[in-house]
Amino acid sequence: MTSGNPWAIEAQGLTKLFGPRPALLGVDLRVPRGAFLSVFGPNGAGKSTLIRSLATIMRPTAGKVMLEGLDAARHGGEVRRLLGVVTHQTLLYPDLTAQENLEFYARMYDVPRRRERIAYLADLVGLEGRLDQVVGTLSRGLQQRVALARALLHDPPILLLDEPETGLDPQAQGMLGDLLRRVDGQERTVVMATHSLERGLELGDRLAILVRGRLAYESTKEALNLEALRSTYRHLAAAGE
Amino acid sequence: MEKGLTVRDRFGGASLLTGLNLAMMVAALYLALLWAPTEAEQGNVQRIFYFHVPLAWVSFLAFFVVFVGSLIYLWRRSRWWDALAHASAEIGVVFTTLVLVTGSIWARPIWGVWWTWDPRLTTTTIMWLIYLAYLLVRSYATESSQGARFAAVLGIVGFIDVPLVALAIVWWRTLHPGPIIPQGGVDPSMLFVLFFSLATFTLFYVLLMMGRVRLRLAQDRLEELKYQRMQGD
Amino acid sequence: MRGFWGKALAIAWKDILAEARTKDMVLSMLVFSILVIIVFNFAFESSAEQTAQVAPGVLWVTFTFAGVLGMNRSFVQEKDRGCLEGLMLCPLDRGVIYTGKMLGNFIFMLLVEVIVLPVFSILFNLPLFAPRLVLITVLATLAFSTAGTLFAAIAVNTRARDFMLPILFIPVVVPVIIAAVQASGLALAPGPGEGYWSWLQLIVVFVVIFLAVSFLVFEYVLEE
């Protein structure tokens, strides 16, 4: 990995147009290594587009994404090894067991000693005894745990989360928060898109607000005036809809 | 706005060409219907040949342009090349339809049937279907740049596929020989009319392309303006 | 290169594993194939020698439409829980994803054909176990999978994912359909079957072209 560069994620002038509609418009974003950035925004603000562009599965119309100093457009393969992604979809095959799903993806990521790694992660996310169950029959909360294990298989230095709590009950949400915090313990850079101000503030140490595809606000948690932020957010969210 | 997205046409000064083409059309009609000698075996029906062949030529030309436009679009991602491929596919489909119609009209008195699975006719029909799919995949895409990508893939695959289709159909038909167009010696004045007509239709294609590409870019621009208006920017 | 095939096979294998559990795709393709054959039987209600003439046609119409059904399903399953995105997130060459899905489709279609061919031969009283018929069936099925996988990936991403695939797929595979019908007819007919190998070559050329082109363009199909 590049040593001199303090930024895990850099986006420059990131723009994505869907027809005439810009989902992202000239977003410049820098996330230092080890930070946890929460990205807020109302529905349709471009959060998912941002995460998908950073995750290299969406090709931006203009601008570029650098991950650990590597240009994502040119070093797709290497960049993808750096990324773990959890979205509101599980990315799991519902007809395979958790174990089979994880083994499949571990193979795709060339994970060495797959079984041990999977056993370790299953323990970490609290899946003991559920690995041999078909994913489609697991509860939403358990599925999301498998999805998190999937994202961590190759021990990626960067985690991208797109509304990871969608469809989870409050208990499972708390669980996910704990997991992310623990995962956060090991020098991992996290970007989480969420529409919940509370959860984002609780977990993140930096935050950014997206409104209509533009970065409207960015700050670290310490420098933050919470009341000002709340009112700004409500104001912007109302304007965005 | 970005360069290349502006409506100010990259095809200025079309009106002079339009006038010229109009004159050529009238001349081509005169040459084909009155001036050219009547064919000995087929009689006046054969005169449709002066329209049928140029239409077919323009169709192939149009689909070749789709192929080139699609390749360059995937490589450079410029909206102009996509507009070019799209316009050419639309015109190609219209001209291919006309090829099928004129072919059918010609077949009726000569072969006694409106339709026959002649290799050329059959290949043309399959080609027509491939490019109809090209237009359909565009209209059923979830958004315009996705449609452009999918269409470009079909524009490339389809063009490579057409020779295979032709080959398969020719082999298939040689097993069951169908009617063959009488191939006599062609009178030099007939050739002249054919080439004049070819030039006329090719220029017509170019003019249609210019208009259609310009229209498409203007449509894109209009969408942008509408969107900005809606946003109150 | 070993990594390439290892991963492509793993993609095909997880499709087989999932299919072994649900049997959705193969069962629906099978039932559909048998229905088509039965409907054809009503349409052509005919003497034995006429049957021999239309049999290759009926067989390939059946396989074409059953293939469309199966290949569409195979990508709808990828799309439903975002698994296609999961694959795109992996550090894989797009050609690996194409090859894996193509192999899976190829195997499922072969499986259906292995069952349909005997049923067909019983219902129509035809000797369908000619080695040359088997060869042409395997090759034409491979050709269907090469083109079908590319177009299924396109179709599933459109708003009309249920009917886009046949519209894209059928005109393009016309050469394969013609070659397969003709070669099957020659394989079933008594005698040396002049021309059989030319049809076979045509299919091989189609496979080579479509593998090469799909490898180059699959990336553009998957990206958003």
XYZ file of C-alpha atoms in Angstrom:
698
model
C 0.000 0.000 0.000
C 1.153 3.565 -0.536
C 2.715 4.908 2.619
C 2.996 8.655 2.060
C -0.669 9.107 1.217
C -2.830 9.655 4.327
C -6.098 9.281 2.426
C -7.787 5.912 2.163
C -10.452 7.319 -0.128
C -10.301 10.301 -2.420
C -13.016 11.323 -4.831
C -12.437 14.222 -7.193
C -15.244 15.918 -9.050
C -17.323 12.755 -8.897
C -20.332 13.131 -11.186
C -22.907 10.593 -12.288
C -25.688 11.512 -14.674
C -28.783 9.424 -15.292
C -30.032 10.990 -18.499
C -30.258 14.672 -17.635
C -30.540 14.021 -13.903
C -27.318 14.249 -11.925
C -27.270 11.690 -9.090
C -23.899 13.066 -8.069
C -22.557 16.442 -9.054
C -18.905 17.285 -8.594
C -18.422 15.573 -5.249
C -14.959 16.047 -3.740
C -14.383 13.828 -0.758
C -11.338 12.740 1.220
C -11.399 10.185 3.956
C -8.244 9.679 6.022
C -7.136 6.156 6.799
C -8.859 4.709 9.851
C -11.745 7.183 9.863
C -15.437 6.322 10.079
C -17.409 8.637 7.842
C -21.189 8.747 8.018
C -22.891 10.116 4.927
C -26.396 11.430 5.499
C -29.004 12.545 3.093
C -32.672 12.205 2.295
C -33.848 9.541 -0.143
C -32.599 10.229 -3.638
C -29.755 12.438 -2.435
C -27.180 10.248 -4.161
C -25.943 8.204 -1.185
C -26.230 4.874 -2.954
C -24.711 6.303 -6.111
C -21.773 7.571 -4.068
C -21.216 4.201 -2.393
C -21.596 2.336 -5.697
C -19.161 4.667 -7.425
C -16.616 4.244 -4.636
C -17.214 0.481 -4.806
C -16.258 0.492 -8.523
C -19.495 -1.121 -9.648
C -20.770 2.123 -11.120
C -18.730 4.009 -13.664
C -18.885 7.751 -12.953
C -19.770 10.070 -15.828
C -16.931 12.359 -14.786
C -14.382 12.652 -12.024
C -12.302 9.960 -10.440
C -12.013 7.740 -7.415
C -8.709 6.880 -5.743
C -8.573 4.151 -3.132
C -5.342 3.877 -1.138
C -3.768 5.971 -3.866
C -4.866 3.691 -6.699
C -7.034 5.012 -9.519
C -10.165 2.838 -9.408
C -10.838 3.222 -13.124
C -7.436 1.777 -14.014
C -6.658 -0.716 -11.266
C -10.093 -2.317 -10.901
C -8.831 -5.704 -9.750
C -6.429 -4.420 -7.099
C -8.865 -1.807 -5.860
C -11.641 -4.373 -5.431
C -9.406 -6.395 -3.107
C -9.274 -3.375 -0.783
C -13.029 -3.097 -0.477
C -15.644 -4.788 1.646
C -19.204 -3.794 0.816
C -22.487 -4.233 2.681
C -25.659 -2.887 1.110
C -29.363 -3.129 1.839
C -29.345 -6.183 -0.403
C -27.559 -9.174 1.062
C -25.566 -10.108 -2.088
C -26.082 -13.712 -0.958
C -27.538 -16.637 -2.893
C -30.735 -17.507 -1.049
C -30.637 -21.185 -2.060
C -27.138 -21.820 -0.740
C -26.195 -22.237 2.902
C -24.273 -19.512 4.708
C -21.186 -21.715 4.606
C -21.533 -22.311 0.847
C -22.058 -18.615 0.182
C -19.025 -17.645 2.207
C -16.863 -20.350 0.665
C -17.874 -19.246 -2.799
C -16.983 -15.635 -2.177
C -13.798 -16.600 -0.305
C -12.709 -18.435 -3.420
C -13.492 -15.395 -5.569
C -11.269 -13.281 -3.298
C -8.476 -15.919 -3.147
C -8.754 -16.086 0.642
C -6.160 -18.507 2.030
C -7.322 -21.158 4.540
C -10.955 -20.501 3.786
C -12.580 -22.749 6.389
C -10.654 -21.251 9.283
C -11.347 -17.713 8.115
C -15.065 -18.456 7.754
C -15.233 -20.099 11.184
C -13.470 -17.093 12.704
C -15.821 -14.590 11.046
C -18.909 -16.633 11.891
C -17.843 -16.397 15.489
C -17.199 -12.660 15.177
C -20.619 -11.802 13.734
C -22.502 -14.296 15.901
C -23.470 -16.999 13.439
C -22.480 -20.009 15.505
C -24.433 -23.079 14.506
C -26.195 -21.289 11.664
C -23.582 -21.787 8.967
C -25.223 -24.875 7.517
C -28.613 -23.250 7.219
C -29.877 -22.184 3.784
C -29.612 -18.393 3.673
C -33.154 -17.907 2.382
C -34.518 -19.460 5.578
C -32.534 -17.193 7.919
C -34.107 -14.102 9.460
C -33.249 -10.747 7.925
C -30.975 -9.952 10.852
C -29.025 -13.180 10.507
C -28.774 -12.729 6.753
C -27.261 -9.316 7.311
C -24.697 -10.869 9.631
C -23.733 -13.314 6.896
C -23.531 -10.340 4.531
C -21.163 -8.601 6.941
C -19.025 -11.742 7.227
C -18.992 -11.873 3.431
C -17.704 -8.310 3.258
C -14.919 -9.076 5.748
C -13.716 -12.348 4.187
C -10.627 -10.895 2.557
C -9.911 -8.565 5.495
C -10.372 -5.399 3.445
C -8.843 -2.154 4.738
C -11.903 -0.213 3.516
C -15.545 -0.956 4.335
C -18.368 0.666 2.372
C -21.832 0.372 3.885
C -25.007 1.434 2.123
C -27.918 1.576 4.565
C -26.741 -1.635 6.197
C -29.586 -1.506 8.686
C -32.455 -1.590 6.212
C -35.049 -4.128 7.247
C -33.453 -4.888 10.585
C -35.369 -4.789 13.856
C -33.990 -2.416 16.537
C -32.281 -5.249 18.348
C -30.455 -6.386 15.225
C -29.593 -2.756 14.490
C -27.910 -2.441 17.861
C -26.085 -5.668 17.163
C -24.839 -4.385 13.807
C -23.678 -1.164 15.441
C -21.670 -3.144 17.996
C -20.164 -5.253 15.255
C -19.154 -2.241 13.224
C -17.588 -0.630 16.247
C -15.605 -3.759 16.997
C -14.620 -4.127 13.389
C -13.660 -0.499 13.534
C -11.124 -1.361 16.220
C -8.650 -2.574 13.616
C -7.512 0.410 11.577
C -10.248 0.067 9.063
C -11.639 2.930 7.022
C -15.432 2.928 6.937
C -17.900 4.922 4.883
C -21.522 4.399 5.824
C -24.476 5.884 3.994
C -27.552 6.237 6.167
C -30.672 8.321 6.419
C -30.706 8.060 10.190
C -28.901 11.013 11.751
C -28.889 9.336 15.155
C -27.194 6.124 14.046
C -24.721 7.921 11.831
C -23.654 10.260 14.629
C -23.373 7.435 17.081
C -21.038 5.378 14.916
C -19.129 7.884 12.807
C -16.306 10.167 13.783
C -16.804 12.333 10.700
C -19.880 13.183 8.791
C -20.966 14.506 5.468
C -24.359 15.490 4.123
C -25.389 14.880 0.558
C -28.262 16.849 -0.892
C -29.353 16.472 -4.486
C -26.031 14.960 -5.456
C -23.890 17.655 -3.888
C -21.828 17.562 -0.757
C -23.582 20.145 1.390
C -21.698 19.787 4.669
C -18.657 18.007 5.968
C -17.109 17.985 9.412
C -15.427 15.903 12.053
C -17.551 15.013 15.050
C -15.505 17.170 17.475
C -15.857 20.296 15.377
C -19.547 19.763 15.051
C -22.271 22.026 16.336
C -24.970 19.420 16.827
C -27.931 21.775 17.004
C -26.829 23.650 13.901
C -26.345 20.372 12.084
C -29.776 19.055 13.044
C -31.542 22.131 11.811
C -29.421 22.284 8.653
C -30.165 18.676 7.936
C -33.903 19.078 8.437
C -33.898 22.162 6.319
C -31.925 20.507 3.531
C -33.894 17.300 3.716
C -37.129 19.243 3.419
C -35.744 21.210 0.485
C -34.529 18.040 -1.176
C -37.908 16.419 -1.230
C -22.112 22.697 -21.099
C -19.493 20.193 -22.117
C -18.034 20.349 -25.546
C -19.831 18.081 -27.979
C -23.137 18.421 -26.181
C -23.992 21.764 -27.680
C -26.722 21.839 -30.255
C -24.850 24.210 -32.561
C -24.505 21.618 -35.227
C -21.336 19.979 -36.243
C -23.097 19.712 -39.609
C -23.577 23.324 -40.723
C -24.717 24.320 -44.205
C -27.053 21.439 -44.875
C -29.617 23.433 -46.812
C -27.529 23.631 -49.976
C -27.103 19.867 -49.966
C -30.812 19.387 -49.332
C -31.618 21.417 -52.427
C -29.122 19.440 -54.469
C -30.518 16.150 -53.220
C -34.062 17.219 -54.052
C -32.995 17.959 -57.620
C -31.232 14.594 -57.776
C -34.375 12.835 -56.564
C -36.447 14.335 -59.348
C -33.736 13.455 -61.872
C -33.474 9.900 -60.517
C -37.236 9.452 -60.829
C -37.130 10.687 -64.417
C -34.149 8.491 -65.282
C -35.533 5.361 -63.653
C -39.140 5.634 -64.788
C -38.840 7.238 -68.228
C -35.297 7.447 -69.518
C -33.941 3.964 -68.821
C -34.715 1.334 -71.461
C -37.454 -1.175 -70.661
C -36.036 -4.541 -69.678
C -36.822 -7.194 -72.274
C -38.033 -10.063 -70.048
C -39.561 -8.348 -67.048
C -40.903 -5.211 -68.651
C -41.611 -2.071 -66.661
C -41.682 -3.908 -63.323
C -37.924 -4.167 -63.481
C -37.703 -0.395 -62.949
C -38.242 -0.957 -59.220
C -34.697 -2.284 -59.301
C -33.396 1.318 -59.435
C -34.935 1.901 -56.010
C -34.649 -1.538 -54.470
C -30.877 -1.874 -54.881
C -29.962 1.617 -53.594
C -32.279 1.091 -50.606
C -30.494 -2.163 -49.809
C -27.109 -0.491 -50.224
C -28.080 2.319 -47.865
C -29.313 -0.232 -45.294
C -25.961 -1.978 -45.264
C -24.136 1.328 -45.134
C -26.338 2.437 -42.236
C -25.665 -0.731 -40.246
C -21.957 -0.402 -40.907
C -22.147 3.116 -39.462
C -24.001 1.661 -36.434
C -21.119 -0.769 -35.977
C -18.456 1.936 -36.161
C -20.448 4.337 -33.962
C -21.002 1.588 -31.366
C -17.320 0.683 -31.210
C -16.219 4.274 -30.799
C -18.968 4.979 -28.288
C -17.845 2.146 -26.000
C -14.273 3.323 -26.339
C -14.714 7.101 -25.970
C -18.148 7.416 -24.302
C -19.036 10.451 -26.305
C -22.713 11.092 -26.697
C -22.150 12.219 -30.277
C -21.066 8.757 -31.416
C -24.016 7.190 -29.649
C -26.359 9.635 -31.361
C -24.726 8.754 -34.678
C -25.179 5.001 -34.152
C -28.752 5.476 -32.935
C -29.728 7.690 -35.879
C -28.132 5.307 -38.338
C -29.955 2.322 -36.848
C -33.297 4.096 -37.110
C -32.701 5.053 -40.720
C -31.327 1.599 -41.456
C -34.473 -0.047 -40.099
C -36.721 2.247 -42.160
C -34.706 1.584 -45.320
C -34.618 -2.163 -44.668
C -38.397 -2.099 -44.303
C -38.567 -0.396 -47.702
C -36.186 -2.994 -49.144
C -38.534 -5.733 -47.974
C -41.588 -3.932 -49.328
C -40.066 -3.144 -52.738
C -38.653 -6.663 -52.931
C -42.096 -8.047 -52.248
C -43.700 -5.827 -54.880
C -41.080 -6.899 -57.385
C -41.446 -10.591 -56.495
C -45.194 -10.667 -57.065
C -45.252 -10.299 -60.895
C -41.882 -12.006 -61.476
C -42.017 -15.003 -59.150
C -45.797 -15.044 -58.755
C -45.633 -14.763 -54.975
C -45.433 -11.873 -52.522
C -42.911 -13.648 -50.424
C -40.377 -16.372 -50.914
C -37.593 -17.592 -48.677
C -34.983 -16.398 -51.114
C -31.540 -16.142 -49.415
C -31.249 -12.405 -49.873
C -34.790 -11.711 -48.716
C -34.444 -14.000 -45.715
C -31.084 -12.554 -44.669
C -32.490 -9.053 -44.986
C -35.434 -10.013 -42.785
C -33.186 -11.403 -40.043
C -30.994 -8.310 -40.246
C -34.128 -6.178 -39.915
C -35.101 -8.116 -36.776
C -31.643 -7.703 -35.234
C -31.773 -3.933 -35.642
C -35.365 -3.751 -34.433
C -34.045 -5.437 -31.277
C -31.329 -2.760 -31.216
C -33.999 -0.050 -31.089
C -36.121 -1.984 -28.578
C -33.311 -2.610 -26.108
C -32.724 1.131 -26.091
C -36.318 1.951 -25.313
C -36.553 -0.676 -22.583
C -33.343 0.332 -20.824
C -33.737 1.761 -17.340
C -31.848 4.912 -18.265
C -30.364 6.423 -21.397
C -26.667 5.706 -20.890
C -27.477 2.083 -20.077
C -29.548 1.878 -23.245
C -26.670 3.332 -25.209
C -24.276 0.706 -23.844
C -26.597 -2.238 -24.460
C -27.424 -0.992 -27.935
C -23.728 -0.551 -28.707
C -23.082 -4.162 -27.734
C -25.863 -5.304 -30.056
C -24.643 -2.916 -32.770
C -21.284 -4.706 -32.688
C -22.509 -8.267 -32.210
C -25.264 -7.885 -34.797
C -22.984 -6.583 -37.494
C -20.531 -9.442 -36.987
C -23.435 -11.891 -36.978
C -25.014 -10.804 -40.289
C -22.400 -12.516 -42.528
C -22.930 -15.758 -40.572
C -26.680 -15.441 -41.018
C -26.185 -14.867 -44.742
C -23.853 -17.850 -45.039
C -26.195 -20.198 -43.175
C -29.175 -19.088 -45.221
C -27.371 -19.422 -48.550
C -26.251 -22.963 -47.676
C -29.715 -23.838 -46.503
C -31.326 -22.528 -49.677
C -28.843 -24.255 -51.987
C -30.173 -27.495 -50.573
C -33.655 -26.466 -51.713
C -33.015 -24.127 -54.625
C -35.428 -21.235 -54.776
C -36.205 -18.860 -57.603
C -33.269 -16.913 -58.976
C -33.334 -13.392 -60.364
C -32.676 -13.535 -64.132
C -29.121 -12.363 -64.649
C -28.817 -11.096 -68.200
C -26.239 -8.669 -69.515
C -26.965 -5.223 -68.127
C -27.365 -2.345 -70.546
C -24.798 0.483 -69.876
C -27.602 3.036 -69.632
C -29.255 0.884 -66.982
C -25.993 0.841 -65.035
C -25.791 4.602 -65.292
C -29.278 5.004 -63.846
C -28.435 2.555 -61.068
C -25.316 4.468 -60.084
C -27.119 7.790 -60.237
C -29.797 6.417 -58.005
C -27.187 5.005 -55.624
C -25.570 8.423 -55.318
C -28.956 10.065 -54.761
C -29.973 7.666 -52.002
C -26.571 7.816 -50.328
C -26.737 11.588 -50.161
C -30.305 11.298 -48.884
C -29.019 9.011 -46.114
C -26.315 11.498 -45.185
C -28.862 14.323 -44.993
C -31.250 12.268 -42.889
C -28.382 11.405 -40.571
C -27.419 15.033 -40.160
C -30.949 15.970 -39.277
C -31.517 13.045 -36.957
C -28.258 13.437 -35.047
C -28.941 17.123 -34.588
C -32.461 16.360 -33.405
C -31.219 13.755 -30.942
C -28.649 16.143 -29.458
C -31.312 18.840 -29.253
C -33.611 16.377 -27.453
C -30.864 15.627 -24.945
C -30.307 19.325 -24.408
C -34.028 19.911 -23.977
C -34.177 17.180 -21.322
C -31.334 18.889 -19.494
C -33.032 22.273 -19.645
C -36.347 20.834 -18.506
C -34.618 19.145 -15.619
C -32.791 22.316 -14.603
C -35.995 24.290 -14.837
C -37.727 21.777 -12.620
C -34.929 22.090 -10.101
C -35.149 25.881 -10.212
C -31.423 26.215 -10.899
C -4.885 -19.299 -16.142
C -5.541 -21.810 -13.392
C -7.116 -19.055 -11.339
C -9.320 -18.164 -14.280
C -10.749 -21.652 -14.736
C -10.886 -22.340 -11.017
C -13.079 -19.306 -10.472
C -15.181 -19.776 -13.593
C -15.878 -23.341 -12.500
C -16.688 -22.142 -8.980
C -19.302 -19.772 -10.433
C -20.824 -22.582 -12.465
C -20.628 -24.905 -9.462
C -22.570 -22.605 -7.131
C -25.290 -22.416 -9.803
C -25.395 -26.198 -9.935
C -25.472 -26.442 -6.154
C -28.377 -23.995 -5.895
C -30.191 -25.738 -8.734
C -29.699 -29.151 -7.114
C -31.521 -27.757 -4.080
C -34.476 -26.098 -5.835
C -34.559 -27.791 -9.256
C -36.558 -24.745 -10.431
C -34.797 -24.079 -13.672
C -34.306 -27.591 -14.992
C -37.830 -28.647 -14.039
C -39.480 -25.684 -15.720
C -37.335 -26.155 -18.838
C -38.268 -29.840 -18.912
C -41.993 -29.378 -18.495
C -41.916 -26.614 -21.068
C -40.024 -28.791 -23.570
C -42.471 -31.640 -23.233
C -45.410 -29.275 -23.639
C -43.916 -27.871 -26.832
C -43.414 -31.353 -28.237
C -46.989 -32.313 -27.431
C -48.377 -29.143 -28.991
C -46.336 -29.818 -32.116
C -47.786 -33.281 -32.239
C -51.294 -31.798 -32.480
C -50.172 -29.215 -35.012
C -48.577 -31.731 -37.329
C -50.677 -34.832 -36.728
C -49.029 -36.715 -39.491
C -47.730 -39.877 -40.995
C -44.476 -41.473 -39.937
C -42.391 -40.227 -42.812
C -43.606 -36.673 -42.411
C -42.728 -36.928 -38.747
C -39.165 -37.811 -39.637
C -39.022 -34.680 -41.774
C -40.311 -32.238 -39.182
C -38.636 -33.893 -36.172
C -35.321 -31.951 -36.302
C -37.266 -28.717 -36.575
C -39.514 -29.545 -33.628
C -36.504 -30.580 -31.582
C -34.613 -27.334 -32.144
C -37.600 -25.076 -31.696
C -38.061 -26.806 -28.354
C -34.435 -26.425 -27.323
C -34.286 -22.801 -28.452
C -37.252 -21.723 -26.361
C -36.358 -23.901 -23.389
C -32.882 -22.367 -23.517
C -34.311 -18.847 -23.504
C -36.396 -19.750 -20.474
C -33.487 -21.234 -18.544
C -30.898 -18.600 -19.349
C -33.245 -15.800 -18.415
C -33.944 -17.481 -15.099
C -30.263 -17.950 -14.402
C -29.689 -14.184 -14.534
C -32.899 -13.255 -12.749
C -31.577 -15.309 -9.820
C -28.283 -13.411 -9.924
C -30.115 -10.117 -9.920
C -32.710 -10.728 -7.201
C -30.557 -10.319 -4.091
C -27.907 -8.195 -5.754
C -25.625 -11.194 -6.279
C -24.543 -9.921 -9.679
C -23.233 -6.862 -7.834
C -21.571 -9.184 -5.373
C -19.745 -10.805 -8.266
C -18.853 -7.438 -9.757
C -17.322 -6.415 -6.429
C -14.951 -9.379 -6.542
C -11.489 -8.839 -8.009
C -12.425 -10.846 -11.088
C -11.913 -10.272 -14.742
C -15.370 -9.813 -16.295
C -14.502 -12.665 -18.635
C -14.475 -15.028 -15.638
C -18.040 -14.088 -14.723
C -19.112 -14.570 -18.339
C -17.386 -17.941 -18.627
C -18.794 -19.178 -15.321
C -22.377 -18.231 -16.149
C -21.975 -19.579 -19.675
C -20.744 -22.948 -18.399
C -23.651 -23.135 -15.944
C -26.170 -22.401 -18.694
C -24.505 -24.933 -20.969
C -24.690 -27.663 -18.333
C -28.350 -26.982 -17.480
C -29.368 -27.050 -21.118
C -27.462 -30.293 -21.705
C -29.161 -31.816 -18.689
C -32.577 -30.937 -20.084
C -31.625 -32.302 -23.495
C -30.407 -35.580 -22.033
C -33.921 -36.108 -20.690
C -35.892 -34.610 -23.580
C -34.125 -36.513 -26.372
C -35.236 -39.989 -25.216
C -38.764 -38.759 -24.505
C -38.850 -37.258 -27.957
C -37.543 -40.398 -29.588
C -40.238 -42.473 -27.858
C -43.087 -40.094 -28.673
C -42.107 -39.776 -32.325
C -40.744 -43.281 -32.839
C -37.398 -42.031 -34.000
C -33.917 -43.431 -33.417
C -32.342 -40.404 -31.788
C -29.224 -42.005 -30.388
C -27.070 -41.384 -33.393
C -23.564 -40.243 -32.320
C -23.649 -37.516 -34.928
C -26.887 -36.158 -33.499
C -25.335 -36.091 -30.039
C -22.315 -34.198 -31.370
C -24.379 -31.565 -33.114
C -26.616 -31.194 -30.068
C -23.670 -30.562 -27.760
C -22.069 -28.037 -30.123
C -25.255 -26.144 -30.916
C -26.080 -25.998 -27.205
C -22.646 -24.513 -26.567
C -23.343 -21.943 -29.280
C -26.697 -21.082 -27.665
C -25.002 -20.621 -24.294
C -22.284 -18.325 -25.650
C -24.760 -15.890 -27.225
C -27.536 -16.464 -24.681
C -25.383 -15.634 -21.653
C -24.371 -12.302 -23.170
C -27.958 -11.372 -24.057
C -29.461 -12.663 -20.808
C -27.118 -10.335 -18.910
C -28.472 -7.474 -21.028
C -32.115 -8.537 -20.843
C -32.196 -8.872 -17.062
C -31.043 -5.268 -16.683
C -33.838 -3.831 -18.850
C -37.372 -2.933 -17.810
C -38.703 -5.782 -19.935
C -36.645 -8.610 -18.559
C -39.234 -11.264 -19.336
C -39.493 -10.755 -23.053
C -36.290 -8.959 -24.015
C -34.155 -12.104 -24.191
C -35.966 -13.896 -27.060
C -36.105 -10.656 -29.060
C -32.352 -10.202 -28.749
C -31.331 -13.830 -28.872
C -33.354 -15.520 -31.599
C -32.433 -13.393 -34.657
C -28.754 -13.578 -33.728
C -28.723 -17.368 -33.322
C -30.522 -17.972 -36.623
C -27.327 -19.433 -38.149
C -27.070 -21.918 -35.277
C -30.733 -22.894 -35.538
C -30.453 -23.481 -39.281
C -27.216 -25.431 -38.901
C -28.548 -27.524 -36.037
C -31.810 -28.387 -37.817
C -30.042 -29.261 -41.067
C -27.275 -31.257 -39.424
C -29.749 -33.124 -37.197
C -31.785 -33.981 -40.267
C -28.668 -35.316 -41.979
C -27.674 -37.258 -38.882
C -31.095 -38.902 -38.691
C -31.380 -39.678 -42.384
C -29.930 -42.924 -43.683
C -26.845 -42.523 -45.842
C -23.589 -40.604 -45.561
C -25.257 -37.254 -44.812
C -23.340 -35.044 -47.235
C -22.809 -31.553 -45.796
C -23.047 -32.522 -42.123
C -19.492 -31.423 -41.390
C -19.941 -28.030 -43.072
C -22.853 -27.283 -40.728
C -20.728 -28.385 -37.819
C -17.961 -26.031 -38.901
C -20.417 -23.164 -39.140
C -21.444 -23.737 -35.525
C -17.815 -23.919 -34.407
C -17.111 -20.602 -36.128
C -20.137 -19.086 -34.382
C -18.915 -20.324 -30.992
C -15.415 -18.943 -31.530
C -16.710 -15.542 -32.660
C -19.196 -15.233 -29.834
C -16.711 -16.280 -27.169
C -14.234 -13.687 -28.395
C -16.751 -10.862 -28.743
C -18.517 -11.620 -25.460
C -15.202 -11.588 -23.626
C -14.503 -8.130 -24.980
C -17.928 -6.582 -24.411
C -19.188 -8.296 -21.244
C -17.604 -5.593 -19.115
C -19.835 -2.994 -20.774
C -22.903 -5.108 -20.146
C -22.258 -5.376 -16.415
C -21.139 -1.847 -15.587
C -23.645 0.751 -14.444
